[in-house]
Tab-separated table of C-alpha atoms in Angstrom:
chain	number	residue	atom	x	y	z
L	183	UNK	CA	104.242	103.201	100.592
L	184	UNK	CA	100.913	104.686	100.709
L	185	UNK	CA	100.509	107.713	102.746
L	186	UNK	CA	97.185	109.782	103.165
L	187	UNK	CA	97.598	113.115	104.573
L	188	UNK	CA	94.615	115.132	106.117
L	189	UNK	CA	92.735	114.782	103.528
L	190	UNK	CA	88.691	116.359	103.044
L	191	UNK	CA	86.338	115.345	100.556
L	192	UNK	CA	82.603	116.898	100.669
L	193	UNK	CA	79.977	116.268	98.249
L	194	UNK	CA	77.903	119.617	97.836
L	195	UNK	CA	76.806	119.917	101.688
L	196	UNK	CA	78.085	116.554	102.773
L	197	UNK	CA	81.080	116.615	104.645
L	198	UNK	CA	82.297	112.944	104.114
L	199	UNK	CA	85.490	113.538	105.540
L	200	UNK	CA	87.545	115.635	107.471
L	201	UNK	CA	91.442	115.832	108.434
L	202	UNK	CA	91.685	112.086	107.598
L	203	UNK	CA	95.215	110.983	108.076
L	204	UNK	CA	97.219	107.449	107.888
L	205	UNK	CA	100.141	105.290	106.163
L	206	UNK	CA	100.312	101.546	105.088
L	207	UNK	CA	103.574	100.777	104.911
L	208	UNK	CA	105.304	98.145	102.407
L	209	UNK	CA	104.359	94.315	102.767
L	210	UNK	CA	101.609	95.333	105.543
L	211	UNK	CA	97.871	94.369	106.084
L	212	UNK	CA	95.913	97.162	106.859
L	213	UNK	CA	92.222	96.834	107.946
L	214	UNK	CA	89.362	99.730	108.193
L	215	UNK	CA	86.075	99.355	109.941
L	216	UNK	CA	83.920	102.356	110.851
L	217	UNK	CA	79.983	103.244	111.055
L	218	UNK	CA	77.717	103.049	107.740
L	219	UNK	CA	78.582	105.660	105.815
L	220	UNK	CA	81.043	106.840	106.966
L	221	UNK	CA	83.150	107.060	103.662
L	222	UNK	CA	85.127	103.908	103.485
L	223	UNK	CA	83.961	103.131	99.878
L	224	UNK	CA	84.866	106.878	99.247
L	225	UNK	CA	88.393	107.043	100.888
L	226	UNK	CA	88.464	104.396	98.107
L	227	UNK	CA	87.157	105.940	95.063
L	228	UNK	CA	90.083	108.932	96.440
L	229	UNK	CA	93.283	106.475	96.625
L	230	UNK	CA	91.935	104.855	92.987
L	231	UNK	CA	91.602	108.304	91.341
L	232	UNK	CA	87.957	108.198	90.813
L	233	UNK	CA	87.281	111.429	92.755
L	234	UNK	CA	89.612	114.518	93.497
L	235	UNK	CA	89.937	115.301	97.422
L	236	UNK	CA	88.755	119.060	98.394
L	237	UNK	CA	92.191	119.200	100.482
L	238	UNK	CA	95.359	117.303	101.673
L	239	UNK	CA	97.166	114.841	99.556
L	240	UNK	CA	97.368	111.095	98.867
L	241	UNK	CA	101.115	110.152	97.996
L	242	UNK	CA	102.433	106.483	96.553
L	243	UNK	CA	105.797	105.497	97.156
L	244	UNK	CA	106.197	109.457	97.647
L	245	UNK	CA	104.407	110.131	93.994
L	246	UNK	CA	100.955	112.650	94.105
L	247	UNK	CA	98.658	110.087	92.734
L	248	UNK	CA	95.617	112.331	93.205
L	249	UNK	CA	93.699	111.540	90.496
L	250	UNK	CA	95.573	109.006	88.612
L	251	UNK	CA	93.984	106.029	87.594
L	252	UNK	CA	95.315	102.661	87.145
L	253	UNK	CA	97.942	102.847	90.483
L	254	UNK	CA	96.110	100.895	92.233
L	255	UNK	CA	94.771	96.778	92.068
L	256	UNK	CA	91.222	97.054	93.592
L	257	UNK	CA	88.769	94.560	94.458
L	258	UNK	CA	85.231	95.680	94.811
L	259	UNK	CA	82.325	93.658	97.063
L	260	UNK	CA	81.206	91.792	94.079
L	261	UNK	CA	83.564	90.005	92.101
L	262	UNK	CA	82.607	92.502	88.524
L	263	UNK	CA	82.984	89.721	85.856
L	264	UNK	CA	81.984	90.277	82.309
L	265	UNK	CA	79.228	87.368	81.747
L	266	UNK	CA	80.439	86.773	78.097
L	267	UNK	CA	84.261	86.660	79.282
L	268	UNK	CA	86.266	83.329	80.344
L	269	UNK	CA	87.965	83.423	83.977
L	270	UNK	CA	91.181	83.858	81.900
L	271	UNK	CA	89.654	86.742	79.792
L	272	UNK	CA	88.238	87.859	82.714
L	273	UNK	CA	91.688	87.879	84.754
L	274	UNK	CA	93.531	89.659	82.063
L	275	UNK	CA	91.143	92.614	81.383
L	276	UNK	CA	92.930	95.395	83.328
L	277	UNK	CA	96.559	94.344	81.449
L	278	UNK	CA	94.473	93.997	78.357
L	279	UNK	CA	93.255	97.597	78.663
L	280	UNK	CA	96.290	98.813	79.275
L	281	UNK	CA	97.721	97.103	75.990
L	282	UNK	CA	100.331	94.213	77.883
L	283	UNK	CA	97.894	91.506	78.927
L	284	UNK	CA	100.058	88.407	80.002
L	285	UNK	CA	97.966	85.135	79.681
L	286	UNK	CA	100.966	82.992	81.362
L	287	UNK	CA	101.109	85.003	84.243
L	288	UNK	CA	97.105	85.083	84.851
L	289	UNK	CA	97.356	80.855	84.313
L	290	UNK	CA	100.163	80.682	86.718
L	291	UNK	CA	98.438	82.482	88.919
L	292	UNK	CA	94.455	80.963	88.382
L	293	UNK	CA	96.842	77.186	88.844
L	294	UNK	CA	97.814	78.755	92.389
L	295	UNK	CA	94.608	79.379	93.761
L	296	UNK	CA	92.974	75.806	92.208
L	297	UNK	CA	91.237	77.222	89.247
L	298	UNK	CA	93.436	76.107	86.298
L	299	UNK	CA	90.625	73.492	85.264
L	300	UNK	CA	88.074	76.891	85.165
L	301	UNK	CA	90.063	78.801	82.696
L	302	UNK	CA	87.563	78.546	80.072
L	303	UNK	CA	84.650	78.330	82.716
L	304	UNK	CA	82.301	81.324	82.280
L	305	UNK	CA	81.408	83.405	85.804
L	306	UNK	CA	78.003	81.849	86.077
L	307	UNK	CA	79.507	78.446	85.804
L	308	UNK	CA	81.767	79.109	89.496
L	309	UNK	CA	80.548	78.989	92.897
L	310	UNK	CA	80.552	82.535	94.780
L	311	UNK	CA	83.837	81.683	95.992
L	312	UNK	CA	85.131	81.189	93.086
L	313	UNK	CA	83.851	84.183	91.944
L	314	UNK	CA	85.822	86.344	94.446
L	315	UNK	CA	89.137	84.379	94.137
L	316	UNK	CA	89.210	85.421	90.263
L	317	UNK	CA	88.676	89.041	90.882
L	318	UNK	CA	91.495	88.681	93.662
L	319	UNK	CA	93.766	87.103	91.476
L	320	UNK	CA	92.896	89.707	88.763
L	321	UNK	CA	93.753	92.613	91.136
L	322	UNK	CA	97.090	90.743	91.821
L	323	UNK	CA	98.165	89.891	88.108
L	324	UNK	CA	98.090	94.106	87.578
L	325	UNK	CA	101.460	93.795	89.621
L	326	UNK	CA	100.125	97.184	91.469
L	327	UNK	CA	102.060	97.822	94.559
L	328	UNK	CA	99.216	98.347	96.907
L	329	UNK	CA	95.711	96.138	96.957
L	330	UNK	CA	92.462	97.788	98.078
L	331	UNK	CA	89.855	95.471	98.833
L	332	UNK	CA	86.369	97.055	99.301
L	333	UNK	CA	84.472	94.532	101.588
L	334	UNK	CA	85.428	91.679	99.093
L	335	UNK	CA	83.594	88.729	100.957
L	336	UNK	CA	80.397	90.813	102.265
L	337	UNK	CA	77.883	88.577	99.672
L	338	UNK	CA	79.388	85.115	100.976
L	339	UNK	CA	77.741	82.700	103.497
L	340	UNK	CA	79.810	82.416	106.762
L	341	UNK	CA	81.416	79.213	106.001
L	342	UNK	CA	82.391	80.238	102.638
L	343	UNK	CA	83.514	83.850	103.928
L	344	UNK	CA	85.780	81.779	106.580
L	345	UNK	CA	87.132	79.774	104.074
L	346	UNK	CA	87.918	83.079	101.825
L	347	UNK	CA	89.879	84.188	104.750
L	348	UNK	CA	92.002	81.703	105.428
L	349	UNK	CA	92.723	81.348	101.759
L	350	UNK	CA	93.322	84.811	101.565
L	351	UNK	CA	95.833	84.599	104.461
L	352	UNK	CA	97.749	82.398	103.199
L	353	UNK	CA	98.689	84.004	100.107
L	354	UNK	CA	99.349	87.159	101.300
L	355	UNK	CA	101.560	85.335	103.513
L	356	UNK	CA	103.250	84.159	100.819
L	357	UNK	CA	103.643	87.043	98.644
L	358	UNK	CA	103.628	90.183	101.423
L	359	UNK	CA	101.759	92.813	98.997
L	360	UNK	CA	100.606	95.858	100.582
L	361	UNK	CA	96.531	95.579	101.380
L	362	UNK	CA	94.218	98.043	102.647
L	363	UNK	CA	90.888	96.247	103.482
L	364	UNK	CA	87.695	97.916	104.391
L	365	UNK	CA	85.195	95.471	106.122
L	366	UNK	CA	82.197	95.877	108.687
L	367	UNK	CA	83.425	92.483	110.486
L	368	UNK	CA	85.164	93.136	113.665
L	369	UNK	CA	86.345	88.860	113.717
L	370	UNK	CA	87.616	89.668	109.959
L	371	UNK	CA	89.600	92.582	111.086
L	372	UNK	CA	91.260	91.478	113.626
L	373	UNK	CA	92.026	87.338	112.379
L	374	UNK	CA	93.559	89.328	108.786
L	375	UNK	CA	95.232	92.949	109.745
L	376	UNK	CA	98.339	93.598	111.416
L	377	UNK	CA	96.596	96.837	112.426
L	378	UNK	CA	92.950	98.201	112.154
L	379	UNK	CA	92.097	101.859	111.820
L	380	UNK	CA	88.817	102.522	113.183
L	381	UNK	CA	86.817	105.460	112.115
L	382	UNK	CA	84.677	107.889	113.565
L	383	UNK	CA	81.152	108.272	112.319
L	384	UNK	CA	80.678	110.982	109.231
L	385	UNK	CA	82.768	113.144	108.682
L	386	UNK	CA	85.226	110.429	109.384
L	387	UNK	CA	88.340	110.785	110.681
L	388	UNK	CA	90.864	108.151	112.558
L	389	UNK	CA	88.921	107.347	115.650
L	390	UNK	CA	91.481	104.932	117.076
L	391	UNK	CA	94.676	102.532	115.277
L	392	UNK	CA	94.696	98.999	117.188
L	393	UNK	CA	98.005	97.081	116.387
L	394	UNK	CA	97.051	93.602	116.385
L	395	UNK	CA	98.893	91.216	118.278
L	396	UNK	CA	98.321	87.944	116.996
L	397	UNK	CA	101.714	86.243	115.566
L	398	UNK	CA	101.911	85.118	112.248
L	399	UNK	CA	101.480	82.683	110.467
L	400	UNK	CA	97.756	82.963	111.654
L	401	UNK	CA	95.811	80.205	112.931
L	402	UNK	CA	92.141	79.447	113.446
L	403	UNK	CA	92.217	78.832	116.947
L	404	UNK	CA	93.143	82.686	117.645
L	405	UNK	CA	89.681	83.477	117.472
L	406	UNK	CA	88.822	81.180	120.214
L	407	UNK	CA	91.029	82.850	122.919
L	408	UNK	CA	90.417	85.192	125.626
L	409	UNK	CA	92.484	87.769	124.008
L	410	UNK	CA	90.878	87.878	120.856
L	411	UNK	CA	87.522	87.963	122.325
L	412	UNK	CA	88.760	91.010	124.605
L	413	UNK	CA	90.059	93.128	121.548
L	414	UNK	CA	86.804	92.213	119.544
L	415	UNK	CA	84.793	93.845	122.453
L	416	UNK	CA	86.966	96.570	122.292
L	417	UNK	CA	86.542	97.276	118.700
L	418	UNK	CA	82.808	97.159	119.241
L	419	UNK	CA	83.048	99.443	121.784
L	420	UNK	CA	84.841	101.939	120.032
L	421	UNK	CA	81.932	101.430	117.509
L	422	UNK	CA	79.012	101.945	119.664
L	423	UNK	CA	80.597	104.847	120.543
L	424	UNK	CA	80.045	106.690	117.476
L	425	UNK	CA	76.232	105.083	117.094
L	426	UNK	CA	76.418	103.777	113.738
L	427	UNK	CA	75.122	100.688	112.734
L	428	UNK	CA	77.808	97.921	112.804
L	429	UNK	CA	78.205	94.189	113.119
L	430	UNK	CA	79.481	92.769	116.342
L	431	UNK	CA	80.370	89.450	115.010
C-alpha cells in the first residue's frame, strides 16, 4: 500500500526530517503522534504531493507518487468548506475538479452518516460535528485508496471529539480503507489505530511502532482498563522523552 522509505525533507537550514521510514498496509489504521513540530503536517504535505522530499522515496501500491497530486483523500484539522457551497456541492468538489463529480454517490454517502436532510444546508448552518463528518465523507467519495487525516477533530469539544471517534470507528469498520492519522491525543491513538508510530522530536524520525492490542470491533469501555491506561503511560513516556510539548490525555 503506502510505503515511505528514508525519506529527508529540509527547509533552507531546517532539517524537518531525517531517514524517516514506514508502511501502512491495505485496510489498516495507522496513527502518528510525536512532539510539536516535529513534521507531521509536513510528512503530509510529502505523501499529498505538495512538497518534493530532498531524498528517499514515497511509493503507492508500488507507484513513485512523489509529487503527484490528487492520490491521495485528505482531511485537514478544519473541515475547509466553501461558505457559498451546499454540503452536497461541498462533498463533490474534488470529483468536480477533476471533471467526474457523482452527486448519487456523495447522497448515498451524506444518507450514511445522517446528513441527507443537510444536503442543501450551507456550512454555517451545521454544528462543528457536522462540519467534520462532511469533509470526511468528501475525502471518502474521491474513492482514493489511502485517507490521511491531519488532526481532523483537534477544534471539537471533548464530548463531541468522543462522539467523532466512535462514529469514525464504526465506518471504517465497515468499509476497511487504508488511514494514516496524525493526532497529539495519546487516548485517540490508541482507542482508533491498530498501530501508532511515535516520532522523535525534529528532525523526526520513527522513535518507536506500538501494535495495539485492543480487539476489534472497539468498545468504549477499553479505555477504562488497566491495560489501556498502562500503554497510554507508555506513549507519554516515550513523549517526554524527546521534551516536546504534548498532551497526556
Amino acid at each position: 500500500m503506502l510505503s515511505i522509505q528514508n525519506i529527508a525533507k529540509s527547509f533552507d537550514a531546517l532539517q524537518v526530517l531525517e531517514d524517516l521510514s514506514f508502511e501502512v498496509r491495505d485496510g489498516e489504521f495507522v496513527a502518528i503522534i510525536g512532539p510539536s513540530g516535529s513534521g507531521k503536517s509536513t510528512l503530509f504535505q510529502l505523501i499529498g504531493g505538495v512538497a518534493s522530499i530532498d531524498k528517499g522515496a514515497i511509493l503507492l501500491n508500488e507507484g513513485d507518487i512523489q509529487q503527484k497530486r490528487g492520490t491521495i483523500g485528505y482531511m485537514p484539522q478544519q473541515p475547509s468548506l466553501l461558505p457559498w457551497r451546499t454540503v452536497l456541492e461541498n462533498v463533490t468538489i474534488v470529483e468536480e475538479l477533476q471533471r467526474k463529480p457523482n452527486t448519487e454517490r456523495a447522497k448515498i454517502w451524506l444518507k450514511k452518516v445522517g446528513l441527507e436532510s443537510f444536503i442543501h444546508a450551507y456550512p454555517h448552518e451545521l454544528s462543528g460535528g457536522m462540519q467534520q463528518r462532511v469533509s470526511f465523507i468528501r475525502a471518502m467519495v474521491s474513492d482514493k485508496p489511502i485517507l490521511c487525516l491531519d488532526e481532523p477533530f483537534s477544534a471539537l469539544d471533548e464530548f463531541t471529539r468522543l462522539e467523532m471517534q466512535a462514529w469514525l470507528l464504526s465506518i471504517w469498520e465497515e468499509y476497511r480503507k487504508s488511514i494514516l492519522f496524525v493526532t497529539h491525543s495519546i487516548e485517540e491513538a490508541l482507542f482508533l489505530a491498530d498501530r501508532i508510530l511515535i516520532l522523535t522530536k525534529r528532525p523526526a524520525s520513527i522513535k518507536k511502532e506500538m501494535i495495539v492490542p485492543f480487539a476489534r470491533p472497539r468498545q468504549e469501555e477499553i479505555r477504562h482498563s488497566t491495560t489501556f491506561t498502562a500503554l497510554k503511560q507508555q506513549l507519554f513516556t516515550y513523549l517526554q522523552e524527546e521534551k516536546g510539548d504534548v498532551y497526556a490525555d
